[in-house]
Amino acid sequence: GAVVSQHPSWVICKSGTSVKIECRSLDFQATTMFWYRQFPKQSLMLMATSNEGSKATYEQGVEKDKFLINHASLTLSTLTVTSAHPEDSSFYICSAIDRGRADTQYFGPGTRLTVL
Amino acid sequence: AQTVTQSQPEMSVQEAETVTLSCTYDTSESDYYLFWYKQPPSRQMILVIRQEAYKQQNATENRFSVNFQKAAKSFSLKISDSQLGDAAMYFCAFHAYNTDKLIFGTGTRLQVFP
């Protein structure tokens, strides 16, 4: 149980285009999901908290107009990187809270984004 | 502010031996959760073990156990009978009951030698 999927697992796009990443909780409902970014050999950096049916809460320094988050259902949150640039290339990871398991966050497998 | 410190950037262990990874944290909260996550080369974050602060008994999951010392704010992970598949980055994490945000340590890279 407590499986989170993420799609796509990797994506390459041209500079200036937009990319959408999906995060789904497969076997539980997630009112709260999170989006992280991870640079090589570093820990996870929280970008934003996604709450179902409401606006996302962004961490300081994260551009909300660049990283659009939509949490339209209890099992799906999406992150759209708009007008992507090479500096947006990174590994993006989502997680979802399972309230039935002591508020534990379960993580998706991550998406590697490369912007050319 | 809450912080999590992992003072061992790298550790190594021989297969079948036991290794302990250290984690300390700082908080003024009394109710919180502590976690150890494993990130293998695939980069999938996997929950290893979870501890609720109000529980005095140390959590155990098969070969993985913790030594939770609330007064010392210490939460170490012991891996017994280490296996090659245990080689990964291990992250200690914390969140208080009144927030959902996980605070991560910087991680410890564990190597397992045959």
XYZ file of N, CA and C in Angstrom:
690
model
N 0.809 -1.203 0.000
C 0.000 0.000 0.000
C 0.843 1.254 0.000
N 0.188 2.432 -0.031
C 0.828 3.735 -0.018
C 1.778 3.914 -1.200
N 1.237 3.773 -2.389
C 2.041 3.913 -3.602
C 1.737 5.248 -4.265
N 2.799 5.930 -4.658
C 2.689 7.202 -5.360
C 3.397 7.060 -6.708
N 2.682 7.411 -7.756
C 3.303 7.348 -9.081
C 3.580 8.754 -9.589
N 4.496 8.845 -10.508
C 4.873 10.129 -11.078
C 5.141 9.908 -12.558
N 4.659 10.870 -13.354
C 4.813 10.712 -14.790
C 5.044 12.056 -15.456
N 6.000 12.203 -16.372
C 6.865 11.130 -16.858
C 8.051 10.899 -15.925
N 8.807 9.866 -16.153
C 9.987 9.608 -15.332
C 11.160 10.461 -15.822
N 11.146 10.813 -17.086
C 12.148 11.750 -17.583
C 11.563 12.499 -18.773
N 12.019 13.716 -18.969
C 11.536 14.526 -20.077
C 12.636 15.485 -20.507
N 12.737 15.653 -21.815
C 13.672 16.613 -22.409
C 12.841 17.610 -23.201
N 13.079 18.874 -22.969
C 12.299 19.874 -23.695
C 13.207 21.017 -24.136
N 12.696 21.817 -25.030
C 13.445 22.972 -25.515
C 13.197 24.176 -24.617
N 14.165 25.032 -24.552
C 14.049 26.239 -23.758
C 12.857 27.059 -24.221
N 12.061 27.541 -23.268
C 10.895 28.345 -23.603
C 9.588 27.585 -23.626
N 9.657 26.281 -23.633
C 8.432 25.474 -23.641
C 8.006 25.159 -22.209
N 6.801 24.609 -22.085
C 6.273 24.237 -20.764
C 6.205 22.721 -20.639
N 6.370 22.255 -19.437
C 6.367 20.814 -19.165
C 5.468 20.541 -17.967
N 4.618 19.516 -18.103
C 3.725 19.152 -17.007
C 4.148 17.813 -16.424
N 4.217 17.751 -15.101
C 4.542 16.505 -14.391
C 3.352 16.143 -13.520
N 2.941 14.872 -13.592
C 1.803 14.399 -12.812
C 2.241 13.559 -11.625
N 1.528 13.704 -10.541
C 1.785 12.922 -9.330
C 0.457 12.340 -8.857
N 0.407 11.036 -8.724
C -0.832 10.370 -8.320
C -0.625 9.467 -7.116
N -1.567 9.535 -6.180
C -1.589 8.546 -5.102
C -2.496 7.420 -5.579
N -1.969 6.215 -5.633
C -2.679 5.115 -6.289
C -3.634 4.367 -5.376
N -3.345 4.292 -4.117
C -4.178 3.456 -3.251
C -4.618 4.182 -1.984
N -4.535 5.499 -1.997
C -5.055 6.264 -0.876
C -5.377 7.664 -1.369
N -6.215 8.338 -0.612
C -6.558 9.710 -0.962
C -5.598 10.662 -0.264
N -5.152 11.643 -0.995
C -4.146 12.558 -0.466
C -4.656 13.992 -0.561
N -5.072 14.533 0.572
C -5.504 15.923 0.574
C -4.309 16.862 0.457
N -3.149 16.351 0.828
C -1.941 17.182 0.784
C -0.830 16.447 0.052
N -0.251 17.127 -0.909
C 0.899 16.611 -1.642
C 1.986 17.667 -1.623
N 3.194 17.235 -1.901
C 4.338 18.142 -1.885
C 5.153 17.972 -3.157
N 5.814 19.057 -3.529
C 6.748 19.012 -4.652
C 8.119 19.441 -4.174
N 9.105 18.603 -4.515
C 10.482 18.845 -4.120
C 11.358 18.917 -5.372
N 12.496 19.533 -5.151
C 13.524 19.546 -6.177
C 14.798 19.020 -5.523
N 15.541 18.206 -6.254
C 16.762 17.651 -5.688
C 17.918 17.831 -6.649
N 18.943 18.522 -6.190
C 20.158 18.686 -6.967
C 21.091 17.514 -6.665
N 22.006 17.219 -7.581
C 22.881 16.056 -7.397
C 23.598 16.061 -6.052
N 23.554 14.930 -5.396
C 24.241 14.705 -4.123
C 23.781 15.650 -3.026
N 22.564 16.126 -3.133
C 22.023 16.990 -2.094
C 20.710 16.430 -1.557
N 20.261 17.042 -0.494
C 18.992 16.641 0.087
C 17.835 17.219 -0.727
N 16.627 16.883 -0.327
C 15.451 17.384 -1.034
C 15.145 18.807 -0.598
N 14.780 19.633 -1.561
C 14.400 21.000 -1.275
C 12.914 21.153 -1.546
N 12.143 21.492 -0.527
C 10.708 21.648 -0.698
C 10.412 22.883 -1.537
N 9.596 22.686 -2.567
C 9.201 23.807 -3.420
C 7.840 24.344 -3.004
N 6.887 23.439 -2.783
C 5.539 23.894 -2.499
C 4.713 22.774 -1.891
N 3.688 23.207 -1.180
C 2.698 22.293 -0.603
C 1.413 22.453 -1.401
N 0.879 21.320 -1.831
C -0.301 21.312 -2.681
C -1.480 20.755 -1.887
N -2.535 21.545 -1.750
C -3.725 21.104 -1.035
C -4.898 20.976 -1.999
N -5.606 19.881 -1.911
C -6.713 19.611 -2.813
C -7.757 20.702 -2.716
N -8.112 21.272 -3.856
C -9.168 22.268 -3.917
C -8.769 23.668 -3.513
N -7.500 23.886 -3.224
C -7.082 25.242 -2.865
C -5.731 25.560 -3.513
N -5.333 26.802 -3.373
C -4.067 27.225 -3.979
C -2.886 26.609 -3.240
N -1.848 26.373 -3.997
C -0.638 25.822 -3.396
C 0.084 26.879 -2.567
N 0.831 26.403 -1.604
C 1.659 27.284 -0.781
C 3.107 27.079 -1.183
N 3.741 28.154 -1.626
C 5.098 28.063 -2.147
C 6.110 28.455 -1.074
N 7.264 27.806 -1.129
C 8.354 28.158 -0.230
C 9.020 29.441 -0.718
N 9.673 30.083 0.210
C 10.339 31.341 -0.108
C 11.361 31.117 -1.213
N 11.338 31.994 -2.190
C 12.300 31.910 -3.284
C 11.826 31.088 -4.469
N 10.707 30.428 -4.362
C 10.165 29.631 -5.466
C 9.154 30.481 -6.221
N 9.361 30.618 -7.529
C 8.491 31.467 -8.338
C 7.182 30.752 -8.637
N 6.094 31.232 -8.096
C 4.813 30.556 -8.273
C 4.298 30.669 -9.705
N 4.696 31.716 -10.421
C 4.249 31.861 -11.806
C 5.038 30.961 -12.750
N 6.170 30.489 -12.292
C 6.983 29.613 -13.113
C 6.641 28.149 -12.838
N 6.383 27.843 -11.607
C 6.073 26.476 -11.202
C 4.602 26.438 -10.770
N 3.739 26.119 -11.745
C 2.308 26.116 -11.487
C 1.880 24.769 -10.924
N 1.173 24.805 -9.818
C 0.733 23.569 -9.181
C -0.780 23.553 -9.111
N -1.361 22.418 -9.510
C -2.799 22.232 -9.477
C -3.105 20.902 -8.785
N -3.933 20.951 -7.773
C -4.301 19.736 -7.030
C -5.811 19.587 -7.170
N -6.235 19.064 -8.311
C -7.644 19.092 -8.682
C -8.470 17.969 -8.082
N -7.819 16.916 -7.628
C -8.566 15.805 -7.044
C -7.779 15.244 -5.869
N -8.393 14.306 -5.177
C -7.746 13.729 -3.992
C -6.628 12.758 -4.332
N -6.417 12.515 -5.620
C -5.360 11.582 -5.999
C -4.393 12.151 -7.031
N -4.570 13.393 -7.417
C -3.731 13.930 -8.490
C -3.302 15.357 -8.211
N -2.002 15.572 -8.315
C -1.439 16.918 -8.295
C -0.517 17.043 -9.501
N -0.502 18.215 -10.120
C 0.379 18.428 -11.266
C 1.271 19.639 -11.034
N 2.480 19.523 -11.546
C 3.442 20.619 -11.535
C 3.750 20.968 -12.981
N 3.521 22.207 -13.348
C 3.860 22.662 -14.695
C 5.001 23.662 -14.600
N 6.078 23.340 -15.272
C 7.210 24.255 -15.367
C 6.997 25.087 -16.620
N 6.719 26.364 -16.455
C 6.409 27.220 -17.593
C 7.661 27.917 -18.111
N 7.701 28.112 -19.416
C 8.828 28.790 -20.040
C 10.151 28.273 -19.467
N 10.343 26.994 -19.616
C 11.503 26.346 -18.990
C 12.823 26.861 -19.558
N 13.803 26.942 -18.692
C 15.154 27.336 -19.076
C 16.127 26.275 -18.585
N 17.341 26.261 -19.127
C 18.310 25.237 -18.721
C 18.533 25.157 -17.212
N 18.426 26.280 -16.529
C 18.623 26.255 -15.068
C 17.493 25.553 -14.321
N 16.390 25.268 -15.022
C 15.298 24.507 -14.413
C 15.550 23.010 -14.495
N 16.577 22.620 -15.220
C 16.918 21.203 -15.314
C 17.240 20.677 -13.915
N 16.579 19.598 -13.547
C 16.736 19.071 -12.199
C 15.952 17.778 -12.056
N 15.979 17.240 -10.860
C 15.191 16.059 -10.521
C 14.054 16.542 -9.625
N 12.822 16.309 -10.062
C 11.650 16.764 -9.328
C 10.946 15.551 -8.718
N 10.632 15.652 -7.431
C 10.000 14.547 -6.716
C 8.723 15.039 -6.046
N 7.683 14.243 -6.153
C 6.454 14.578 -5.433
C 6.269 13.595 -4.279
N 5.460 14.002 -3.331
C 5.099 13.093 -2.239
C 3.647 13.366 -1.854
N 3.050 12.401 -1.187
C 1.674 12.535 -0.736
C 1.577 12.026 0.695
N 0.753 12.710 1.465
C 0.581 12.303 2.865
C -0.547 11.294 2.967
N -0.256 10.183 3.630
C -1.274 9.198 3.947
C -1.704 9.423 5.410
N -2.895 10.039 5.555
C -3.357 10.356 6.910
C -3.621 9.091 7.712
N -3.857 8.017 7.022
C -4.134 6.765 7.715
C -2.886 6.060 8.217
N -1.721 6.584 7.867
C -0.457 5.972 8.291
C 0.384 7.022 8.998
N -0.163 7.546 10.071
C 0.581 8.480 10.929
C 1.167 9.650 10.142
N 0.355 10.162 9.209
C 0.776 11.356 8.468
C 2.128 11.176 7.774
N 2.359 9.993 7.290
C 3.641 9.711 6.645
C 3.607 10.140 5.189
N 4.697 10.750 4.752
C 4.828 11.117 3.341
C 5.400 9.935 2.559
N 4.724 9.610 1.459
C 5.213 8.601 0.529
C 5.564 9.296 -0.769
N 6.670 8.859 -1.348
C 7.252 9.597 -2.456
C 7.044 8.907 -3.804
N 6.909 9.737 -4.828
C 6.923 9.230 -6.188
C 8.348 8.920 -6.601
N 8.526 8.276 -7.757
C 9.857 7.874 -8.212
C 10.680 9.008 -8.798
N 10.079 10.187 -8.952
C 10.831 11.323 -9.455
C 10.767 11.490 -10.962
N 11.020 12.709 -11.395
C 11.063 13.063 -12.827
C 12.337 13.837 -13.091
N 13.105 13.341 -14.032
C 14.317 14.080 -14.420
C 13.984 14.976 -15.595
N 14.112 16.273 -15.384
C 13.830 17.262 -16.423
C 15.135 17.827 -16.964
N 15.282 17.755 -18.272
C 16.426 18.359 -18.947
C 15.912 19.384 -19.938
N 16.345 20.625 -19.786
C 15.937 21.698 -20.683
C 17.125 22.073 -21.558
N 16.925 21.962 -22.865
C 18.030 22.220 -23.799
C 18.072 23.683 -24.227
N 13.506 27.574 15.056
C 13.514 26.799 13.813
C 13.931 25.357 14.098
N 13.334 24.464 13.332
C 13.656 23.052 13.531
C 14.752 22.651 12.563
N 15.683 21.870 13.069
C 16.796 21.412 12.231
C 17.039 19.927 12.461
N 17.578 19.287 11.449
C 17.972 17.885 11.526
C 19.423 17.790 11.069
N 20.234 17.131 11.859
C 21.664 17.040 11.564
C 22.098 15.586 11.428
N 22.720 15.304 10.309
C 23.345 14.002 10.103
C 24.832 14.279 9.949
N 25.595 13.884 10.934
C 27.009 14.280 10.997
C 27.930 13.358 10.215
N 27.398 12.281 9.680
C 28.226 11.315 8.941
C 27.890 11.389 7.455
N 28.675 12.081 6.661
C 28.374 12.166 5.230
C 28.459 10.791 4.547
N 29.379 9.957 5.027
C 29.546 8.634 4.429
C 29.847 7.607 5.509
N 29.324 6.417 5.293
C 29.608 5.287 6.180
C 29.794 4.060 5.295
N 30.520 3.104 5.826
C 30.668 1.844 5.091
C 30.556 0.688 6.072
N 30.126 -0.443 5.536
C 29.929 -1.629 6.371
C 30.188 -2.869 5.535
N 30.653 -3.892 6.193
C 30.842 -5.172 5.511
C 29.504 -5.901 5.483
N 29.287 -6.606 4.424
C 28.075 -7.416 4.313
C 27.945 -8.316 5.541
N 26.693 -8.410 6.048
C 26.340 -9.225 7.216
C 26.681 -8.559 8.553
N 27.397 -7.444 8.501
C 27.717 -6.746 9.731
C 26.621 -5.729 10.068
N 26.818 -5.050 11.205
C 25.849 -4.058 11.690
C 26.437 -2.663 11.594
N 25.598 -1.711 11.235
C 26.056 -0.319 11.138
C 24.994 0.583 11.752
N 25.448 1.677 12.340
C 24.532 2.648 12.946
C 24.737 4.020 12.330
N 23.652 4.606 11.870
C 23.678 5.949 11.284
C 23.118 6.934 12.306
N 23.792 8.043 12.465
C 23.416 9.012 13.490
C 22.509 10.109 12.961
N 21.652 10.618 13.839
C 20.780 11.736 13.500
C 20.426 12.467 14.790
N 20.598 13.757 14.786
C 20.122 14.570 15.899
C 19.225 15.655 15.338
N 18.347 16.166 16.180
C 17.409 17.178 15.720
C 17.209 18.208 16.815
N 16.697 19.316 16.409
C 16.455 20.392 17.366
C 15.037 20.899 17.169
N 14.267 20.921 18.214
C 12.898 21.420 18.150
C 12.432 21.790 19.534
N 11.464 22.692 19.573
C 10.834 23.045 20.834
C 9.473 22.353 20.958
N 9.099 21.633 19.901
C 7.832 20.909 19.903
C 7.950 19.660 20.768
N 6.825 19.247 21.338
C 6.819 18.023 22.140
C 6.181 16.853 21.400
N 5.372 17.179 20.389
C 4.691 16.133 19.618
C 5.180 16.183 18.179
N 5.771 15.075 17.748
C 6.328 15.060 16.392
C 6.581 13.634 15.934
N 6.880 13.513 14.653
C 7.248 12.227 14.056
C 8.701 12.308 13.581
N 9.344 11.172 13.592
C 10.688 11.049 13.034
C 10.704 9.907 12.026
N 11.496 10.075 10.984
C 11.524 9.092 9.906
C 12.965 8.864 9.439
N 13.183 7.686 8.910
C 14.362 7.413 8.105
C 13.869 6.989 6.721
N 14.419 7.662 5.700
C 14.132 7.314 4.321
C 15.423 6.858 3.666
N 15.274 5.952 2.725
C 16.400 5.435 1.956
C 16.230 5.885 0.514
N 17.317 6.348 -0.095
C 17.285 6.710 -1.507
C 18.388 5.950 -2.234
N 18.041 4.836 -2.879
C 19.034 4.062 -3.639
C 19.388 4.784 -4.937
N 20.279 4.230 -5.740
C 20.666 4.881 -7.001
C 19.493 5.191 -7.922
N 18.407 4.460 -7.816
C 17.228 4.758 -8.635
C 16.609 6.099 -8.271
N 16.947 6.613 -7.091
C 16.495 7.902 -6.548
C 15.058 7.860 -6.023
N 14.457 6.672 -5.968
C 13.137 6.542 -5.348
C 13.312 6.625 -3.844
N 12.615 7.547 -3.201
C 12.665 7.670 -1.745
C 11.772 6.589 -1.133
N 12.350 5.803 -0.248
C 11.641 4.685 0.352
C 11.627 4.850 1.860
N 10.446 4.747 2.448
C 10.344 4.826 3.907
C 10.972 3.586 4.515
N 11.889 3.802 5.445
C 12.538 2.692 6.132
C 11.848 2.423 7.455
N 11.651 3.496 8.226
C 11.104 3.314 9.561
C 10.555 4.638 10.068
N 9.577 4.557 10.947
C 8.898 5.736 11.467
C 8.795 5.605 12.982
N 8.939 6.732 13.686
C 8.822 6.758 15.151
C 7.943 7.935 15.557
N 6.976 7.664 16.393
C 6.175 8.760 16.951
C 6.778 9.145 18.294
N 6.931 10.417 18.526
C 7.699 10.893 19.680
C 7.090 10.479 21.016
N 5.767 10.287 21.048
C 5.143 9.952 22.335
C 5.372 8.488 22.712
N 5.822 7.699 21.738
C 6.067 6.282 22.011
C 7.486 6.092 22.547
N 7.597 5.540 23.713
C 8.922 5.324 24.297
C 9.625 4.127 23.674
N 8.841 3.166 23.201
C 9.443 1.977 22.612
C 10.047 2.304 21.259
N 11.256 1.834 21.038
C 11.940 2.068 19.774
C 11.289 1.254 18.658
N 11.111 1.914 17.507
C 10.517 1.235 16.353
C 11.491 0.227 15.749
N 10.929 -0.839 15.208
C 11.719 -1.896 14.563
C 10.989 -2.355 13.310
N 11.732 -2.519 12.248
C 11.206 -3.070 10.997
C 12.229 -4.066 10.469
N 12.014 -5.327 10.785
C 12.910 -6.395 10.319
C 14.354 -6.111 10.757
N 15.254 -5.873 9.817
C 16.661 -5.648 10.162
C 16.961 -4.214 10.591
N 15.963 -3.368 10.512
C 16.156 -1.951 10.818
C 15.530 -1.618 12.166
N 16.270 -0.927 12.991
C 15.732 -0.481 14.278
C 16.305 0.887 14.587
N 15.614 1.584 15.482
C 16.082 2.912 15.857
C 16.390 2.941 17.343
N 17.248 3.877 17.700
C 17.505 4.207 19.094
C 17.042 5.643 19.275
N 15.845 5.801 19.821
C 15.224 7.107 19.978
C 15.445 7.590 21.400
N 16.188 8.669 21.511
C 16.468 9.274 22.816
C 15.880 10.685 22.804
N 14.642 10.805 23.320
C 13.917 12.063 23.195
C 14.609 13.205 23.939
N 15.081 12.939 25.127
C 15.719 14.005 25.910
C 16.980 14.511 25.213
N 17.699 13.609 24.588
C 18.934 13.983 23.889
C 18.654 14.427 22.464
N 17.401 14.289 22.012
C 17.011 14.632 20.638
C 17.894 13.892 19.641
N 17.944 12.603 19.856
C 18.763 11.747 19.016
C 17.905 10.621 18.439
N 18.176 10.244 17.194
C 17.340 9.256 16.499
C 18.229 8.483 15.531
N 18.970 7.517 16.040
C 19.906 6.782 15.195
C 19.246 5.547 14.594
N 19.747 5.132 13.452
C 19.229 3.971 12.720
C 20.278 2.869 12.746
N 19.867 1.689 13.199
C 20.753 0.530 13.193
C 20.294 -0.446 12.126
N 21.236 -0.823 11.278
C 20.959 -1.810 10.238
C 21.748 -3.068 10.601
N 21.043 -4.131 10.836
C 21.673 -5.405 11.195
C 21.784 -6.293 9.968
N 22.776 -7.196 9.991
C 22.939 -8.144 8.893
C 22.885 -7.408 7.547
N 23.746 -6.430 7.396
C 23.721 -5.562 6.207
C 23.795 -6.371 4.919
N 23.045 -5.905 3.941
C 23.015 -6.556 2.630
C 23.460 -5.559 1.560
N 23.904 -6.100 0.434
C 24.378 -5.229 -0.641
C 23.290 -4.240 -1.077
N 22.052 -4.688 -1.003
C 20.936 -3.839 -1.397
C 20.657 -2.699 -0.428
N 21.337 -2.700 0.711
C 21.163 -1.592 1.660
C 21.983 -0.371 1.253
N 22.872 -0.537 0.307
C 23.695 0.586 -0.139
C 22.796 1.674 -0.729
N 22.873 2.860 -0.163
C 21.980 3.950 -0.568
C 22.337 5.197 0.206
N 21.624 6.268 -0.112
C 21.664 7.487 0.691
C 20.543 7.357 1.714
N 20.831 7.660 2.972
C 19.825 7.589 4.015
C 19.572 8.985 4.577
N 18.300 9.366 4.598
C 17.907 10.675 5.105
C 17.078 10.521 6.370
N 17.459 11.259 7.387
C 16.669 11.380 8.603
C 15.726 12.565 8.401
N 14.497 12.464 8.888
C 13.535 13.540 8.680
C 12.617 13.675 9.886
N 12.071 14.858 10.033
C 11.256 15.223 11.193
C 10.061 16.027 10.727
N 8.897 15.818 11.334
C 7.869 16.846 11.238
C 7.031 16.873 12.511
N 6.713 18.092 12.909
C 5.903 18.295 14.102
C 4.449 17.980 13.774
N 3.681 17.672 14.812
C 2.262 17.352 14.617
C 1.502 18.514 13.974
N 1.925 19.738 14.256
C 1.153 20.892 13.792
C 1.553 21.364 12.399
N 2.367 20.581 11.734
C 2.749 20.905 10.364
C 2.977 19.616 9.595
N 2.785 19.686 8.298
C 3.026 18.501 7.467
C 4.402 18.512 6.817
N 5.112 19.621 6.937
C 6.390 19.749 6.241
C 7.447 18.865 6.894
N 8.147 18.136 6.040
C 9.268 17.328 6.495
C 10.540 18.166 6.491
N 11.279 18.080 7.574
C 12.597 18.698 7.641
C 13.609 17.563 7.475
N 14.434 17.662 6.446
C 15.388 16.598 6.148
C 16.787 16.943 6.643
N 17.530 15.916 7.003
C 18.964 16.065 7.202
C 19.660 16.053 5.850
N 20.974 16.205 5.886
C 21.750 16.281 4.650
C 22.068 14.918 4.064
N 21.773 13.868 4.814
C 21.946 12.519 4.287
C 23.265 11.881 4.650
N 23.257 10.551 4.700
C 24.458 9.743 4.903
C 24.507 8.703 3.798
N 25.618 8.682 3.081
C 25.772 7.677 2.023
C 26.365 6.415 2.617
N 25.634 5.320 2.506
C 26.082 4.044 3.046
C 26.591 3.149 1.928
N 27.815 2.694 2.089
C 28.372 1.706 1.174
C 28.425 0.361 1.883
N 28.104 -0.689 1.146
C 28.151 -2.044 1.703
C 29.132 -2.857 0.880
N 30.136 -3.383 1.551
C 31.182 -4.159 0.855
C 30.964 -5.653 1.047
N 31.173 -6.415 -0.020
C 30.985 -7.870 0.092
C 32.110 -8.510 0.895
